[in-house]
Amino acid sequence: MSAYTLKINGRAHQLDVDPNTPLLWAIRDGAGLTGTKYGCGVAQCGACTVRVGDQTMRSCSLPVSAVGDREVTTIEGLSGREAAAIQKAWVGLDVPQCGYCQSGQIMSAVALLEGNPKPTDRDIDLAMNGNICRCATYVRIRAAIKNAARTLES
């Protein structure tokens, strides 16, 4: 066990965990933030997507020791113009069904719009690839991203 200070959503969390503990469990069990979901455990489904520094990453396979002093942002701490536009579009188009994958989907969609404010269908498909939705709401997800992009233009 080692002591780690993780800055999650702007707040320092002191954790005593094994260095190989996946960030997901530090977030959920250590910090008590349960919006980030466990899906597959092998970084394939996207349910555990968070931002570490300025990159989206799969927290289920990222060891706490690899985070260093970078800020971790979870769905609970997501903010900014792009985040507000995505969240509004998600609600407006009734994107989620079961909702389990949605925190990861939203994290990836926000990152896409921050880097590409006018994504094409191909851009969306590439950016969202690997975010699995068991309910198959992909058409609504794409439409919500496009709506959010249009909102940001005005």
mmCIF file of C-alpha atoms in Angstrom, residues 18 24 46-47 53 55 64 66 88 92 96 100-103 107 128 145:
data_model
loop_
_atom_site.group_PDB
_atom_site.id
_atom_site.type_symbol
_atom_site.label_atom_id
_atom_site.label_comp_id
_atom_site.label_asym_id
_atom_site.label_seq_id
_atom_site.Cartn_x
_atom_site.Cartn_y
_atom_site.Cartn_z
ATOM 1 C CA ASP A 18 -1.737 -0.407 -3.963
ATOM 2 C CA LEU A 24 -11.654 3.519 -11.433
ATOM 3 C CA GLY A 46 -15.788 3.103 -22.413
ATOM 4 C CA ALA A 47 -18.107 3.138 -19.382
ATOM 5 C CA GLY A 53 -5.069 16.022 -17.514
ATOM 6 C CA GLN A 55 -6.794 13.376 -22.258
ATOM 7 C CA VAL A 64 -3.272 5.030 -9.778
ATOM 8 C CA ALA A 66 0.339 6.438 -13.556
ATOM 9 C CA LYS A 88 -28.611 19.705 -22.882
ATOM 10 C CA GLY A 92 -33.371 17.057 -25.324
ATOM 11 C CA PRO A 96 -30.093 7.266 -22.647
ATOM 12 C CA TYR A 100 -25.183 2.782 -17.768
ATOM 13 C CA CYS A 101 -22.732 3.836 -20.481
ATOM 14 C CA GLN A 102 -23.759 7.472 -20.576
ATOM 15 C CA SER A 103 -21.086 8.982 -18.334
ATOM 16 C CA MET A 107 -16.994 12.347 -21.440
ATOM 17 C CA MET A 128 -16.950 7.550 -30.099
ATOM 18 C CA ILE A 145 -23.383 15.573 -30.655
#
